[in-house]
CSV table of C-alpha atoms in Angstrom, one decimal:
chain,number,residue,atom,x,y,z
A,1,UNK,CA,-6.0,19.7,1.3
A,2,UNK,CA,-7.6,16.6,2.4
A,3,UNK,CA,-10.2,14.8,0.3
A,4,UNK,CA,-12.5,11.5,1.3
A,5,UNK,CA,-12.6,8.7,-1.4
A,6,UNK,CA,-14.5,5.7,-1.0
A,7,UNK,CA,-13.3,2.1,-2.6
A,8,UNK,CA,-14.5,-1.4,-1.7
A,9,UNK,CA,-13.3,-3.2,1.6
A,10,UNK,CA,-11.2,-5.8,0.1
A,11,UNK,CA,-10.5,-9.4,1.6
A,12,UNK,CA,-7.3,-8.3,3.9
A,13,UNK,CA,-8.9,-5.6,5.7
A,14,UNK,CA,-12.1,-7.5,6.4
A,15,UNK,CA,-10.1,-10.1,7.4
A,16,UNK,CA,-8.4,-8.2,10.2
A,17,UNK,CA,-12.1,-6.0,11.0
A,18,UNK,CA,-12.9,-10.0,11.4
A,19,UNK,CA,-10.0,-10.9,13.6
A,20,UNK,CA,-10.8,-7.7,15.6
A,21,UNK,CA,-14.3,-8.5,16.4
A,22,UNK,CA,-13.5,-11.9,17.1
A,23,UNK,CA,-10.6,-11.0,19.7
A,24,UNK,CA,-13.2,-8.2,21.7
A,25,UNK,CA,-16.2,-11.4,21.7
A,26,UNK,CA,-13.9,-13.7,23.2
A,27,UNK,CA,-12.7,-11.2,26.0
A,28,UNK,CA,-16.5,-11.1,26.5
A,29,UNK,CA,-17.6,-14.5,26.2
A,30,UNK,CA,-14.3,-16.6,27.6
A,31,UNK,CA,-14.7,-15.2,31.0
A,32,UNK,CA,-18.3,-15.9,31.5
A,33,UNK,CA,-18.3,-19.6,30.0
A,34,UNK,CA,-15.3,-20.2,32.4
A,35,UNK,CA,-17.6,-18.9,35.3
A,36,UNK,CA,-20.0,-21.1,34.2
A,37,UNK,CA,-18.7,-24.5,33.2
A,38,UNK,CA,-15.0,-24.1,34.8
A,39,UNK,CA,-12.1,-24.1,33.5
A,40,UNK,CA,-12.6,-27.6,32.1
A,41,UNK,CA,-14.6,-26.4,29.6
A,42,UNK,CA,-11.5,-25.2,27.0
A,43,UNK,CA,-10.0,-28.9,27.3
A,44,UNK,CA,-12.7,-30.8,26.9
A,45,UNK,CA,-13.9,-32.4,24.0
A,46,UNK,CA,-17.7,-31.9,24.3
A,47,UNK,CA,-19.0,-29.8,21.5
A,48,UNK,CA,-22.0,-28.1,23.3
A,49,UNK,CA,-21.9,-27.5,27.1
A,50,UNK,CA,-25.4,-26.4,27.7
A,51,UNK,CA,-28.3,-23.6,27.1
A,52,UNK,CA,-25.6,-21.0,28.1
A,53,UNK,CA,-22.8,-22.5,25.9
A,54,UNK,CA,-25.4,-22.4,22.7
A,55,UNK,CA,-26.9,-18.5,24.0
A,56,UNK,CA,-23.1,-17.2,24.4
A,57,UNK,CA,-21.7,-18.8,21.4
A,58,UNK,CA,-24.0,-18.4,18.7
A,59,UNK,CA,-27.1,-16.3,19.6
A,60,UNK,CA,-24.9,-13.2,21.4
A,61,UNK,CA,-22.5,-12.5,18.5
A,62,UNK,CA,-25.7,-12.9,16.2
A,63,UNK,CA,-27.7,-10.6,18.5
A,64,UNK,CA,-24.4,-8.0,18.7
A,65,UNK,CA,-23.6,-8.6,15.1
A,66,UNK,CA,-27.0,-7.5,13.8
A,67,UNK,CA,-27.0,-4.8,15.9
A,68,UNK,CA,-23.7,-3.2,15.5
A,69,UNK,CA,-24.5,-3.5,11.5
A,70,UNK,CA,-28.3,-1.6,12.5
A,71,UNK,CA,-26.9,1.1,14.5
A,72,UNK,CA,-23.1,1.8,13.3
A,73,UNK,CA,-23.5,0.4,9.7
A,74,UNK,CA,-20.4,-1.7,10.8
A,75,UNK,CA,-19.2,-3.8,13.9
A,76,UNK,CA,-16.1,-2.5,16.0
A,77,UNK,CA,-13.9,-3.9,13.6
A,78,UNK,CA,-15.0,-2.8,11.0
A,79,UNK,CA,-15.5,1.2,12.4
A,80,UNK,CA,-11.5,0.9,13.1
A,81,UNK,CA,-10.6,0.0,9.8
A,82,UNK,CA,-13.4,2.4,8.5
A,83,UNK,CA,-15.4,-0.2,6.4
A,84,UNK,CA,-19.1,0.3,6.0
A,85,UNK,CA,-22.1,-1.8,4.9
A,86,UNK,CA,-24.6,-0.2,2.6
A,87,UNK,CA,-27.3,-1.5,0.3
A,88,UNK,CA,-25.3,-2.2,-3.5
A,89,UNK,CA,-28.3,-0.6,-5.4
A,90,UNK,CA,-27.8,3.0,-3.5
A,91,UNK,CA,-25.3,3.1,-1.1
A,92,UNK,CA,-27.7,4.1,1.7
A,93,UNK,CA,-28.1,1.9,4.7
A,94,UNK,CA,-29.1,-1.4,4.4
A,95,UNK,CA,-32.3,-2.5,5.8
A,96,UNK,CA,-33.0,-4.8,8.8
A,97,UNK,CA,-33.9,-7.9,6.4
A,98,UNK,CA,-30.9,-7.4,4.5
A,99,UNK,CA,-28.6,-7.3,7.5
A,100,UNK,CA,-30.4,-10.6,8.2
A,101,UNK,CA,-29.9,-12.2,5.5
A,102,UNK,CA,-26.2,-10.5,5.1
A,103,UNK,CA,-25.7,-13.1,8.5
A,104,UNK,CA,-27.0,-15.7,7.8
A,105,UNK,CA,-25.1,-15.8,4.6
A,106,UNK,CA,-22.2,-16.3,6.2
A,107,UNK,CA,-22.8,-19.4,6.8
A,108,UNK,CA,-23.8,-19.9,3.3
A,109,UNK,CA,-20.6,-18.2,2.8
A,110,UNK,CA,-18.2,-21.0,4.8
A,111,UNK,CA,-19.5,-24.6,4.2
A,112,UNK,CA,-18.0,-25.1,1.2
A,113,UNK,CA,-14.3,-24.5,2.3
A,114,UNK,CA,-15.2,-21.0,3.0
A,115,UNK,CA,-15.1,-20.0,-1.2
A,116,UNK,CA,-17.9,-17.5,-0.4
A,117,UNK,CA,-15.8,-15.4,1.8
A,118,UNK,CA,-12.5,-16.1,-0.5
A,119,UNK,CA,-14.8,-14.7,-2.9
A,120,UNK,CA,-14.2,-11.2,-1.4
A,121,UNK,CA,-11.0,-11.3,-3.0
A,122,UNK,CA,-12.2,-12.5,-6.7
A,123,UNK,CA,-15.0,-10.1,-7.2
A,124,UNK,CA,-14.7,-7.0,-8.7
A,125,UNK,CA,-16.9,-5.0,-6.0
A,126,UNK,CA,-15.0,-7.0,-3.5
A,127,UNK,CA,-18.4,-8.7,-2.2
A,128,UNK,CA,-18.4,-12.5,-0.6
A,129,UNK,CA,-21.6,-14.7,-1.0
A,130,UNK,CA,-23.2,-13.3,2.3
A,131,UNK,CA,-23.1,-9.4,0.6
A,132,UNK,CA,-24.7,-11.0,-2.8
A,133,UNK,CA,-27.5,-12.5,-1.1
A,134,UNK,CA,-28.0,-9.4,1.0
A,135,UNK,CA,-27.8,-6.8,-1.7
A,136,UNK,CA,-24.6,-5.3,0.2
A,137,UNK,CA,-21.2,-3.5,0.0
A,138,UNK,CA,-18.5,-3.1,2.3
A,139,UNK,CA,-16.8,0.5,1.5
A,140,UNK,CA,-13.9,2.2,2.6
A,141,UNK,CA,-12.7,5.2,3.3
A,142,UNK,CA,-9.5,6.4,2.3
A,143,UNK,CA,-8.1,10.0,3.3
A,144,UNK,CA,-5.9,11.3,0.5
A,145,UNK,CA,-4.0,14.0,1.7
A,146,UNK,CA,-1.6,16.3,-1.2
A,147,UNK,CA,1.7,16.3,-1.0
A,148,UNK,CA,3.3,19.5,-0.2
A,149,UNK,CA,7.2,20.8,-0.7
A,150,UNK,CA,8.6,23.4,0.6
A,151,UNK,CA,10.4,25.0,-1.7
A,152,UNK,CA,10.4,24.4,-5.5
A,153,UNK,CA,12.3,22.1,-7.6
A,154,UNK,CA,14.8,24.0,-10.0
């Protein structure tokens, strides 16, 4: 017998959904700002190459982001870890604002020394300052499985 239960993401897993997303943008993004600005753009100092350095950096993880949390509930990260984002009032799916805001929050989340994403590991539904502004969760699922003998203890 195998059973679903749902508990809330806690700071460890969302920190590896995290390092998983970040790992698959950067096999995206790193080849195309190399084809762009050459391979003198990783030792360089410069904090913003260009139009393309700002649209590959910031606006396409937003962009994916958003829409990975629209369509999937979750970004690839989170899907292999089986995390989901749903609204904290009813557990349905969280609306386009809120996934906005959820976002943006992160930043909100990070300036000061990143306590609103340590916060993940404080609270007691395991949400950081970006899923209190949005009115969000992150859940997941756990498949319990009973254990079965087979034979009976004397």
């Amino acid at each position: 017998m195998v059973e679903e239960e749902l508990e809330y993401g806690g700071f460890w897993i969302r920190v590896g959904a995290a390092l998983i997303d970040s790992v698959l943008l950067a096999m995206v993004i790193a080849p195309i700002l190399t084809l762009l600005y050459g391979k003198e753009y990783w030792l360089d100092q410069t904090q913003i190459w260009g139009t393309w350095d700002l649209l590959l950096n910031y606006l396409l993880p937003a962009i994916a982001v958003i829409l990975f949390w629209m369509a999937k509930s979750a970004t690839p990260g989170k899907m292999v870890l089986k995390l989901t984002i749903v609204d904290a009032k009813t557990g349905g799916k969280p609306s386009t604002g809120q996934l906005v805001v959820r976002y943006l929050g992160y930043y909100v989340s990070t300036i000061p020394l990143l306590l609103g994403l340590i916060w993940v590991g404080i609270d007691k539904r395991k949400q950081g300052w970006h899923d209190k502004l949005a009115g969000t969760v992150v859940l997941r699922q756990h498949r319990k499985q009973a254990v079965e003998f087979e034979q009976e203890a004397p």
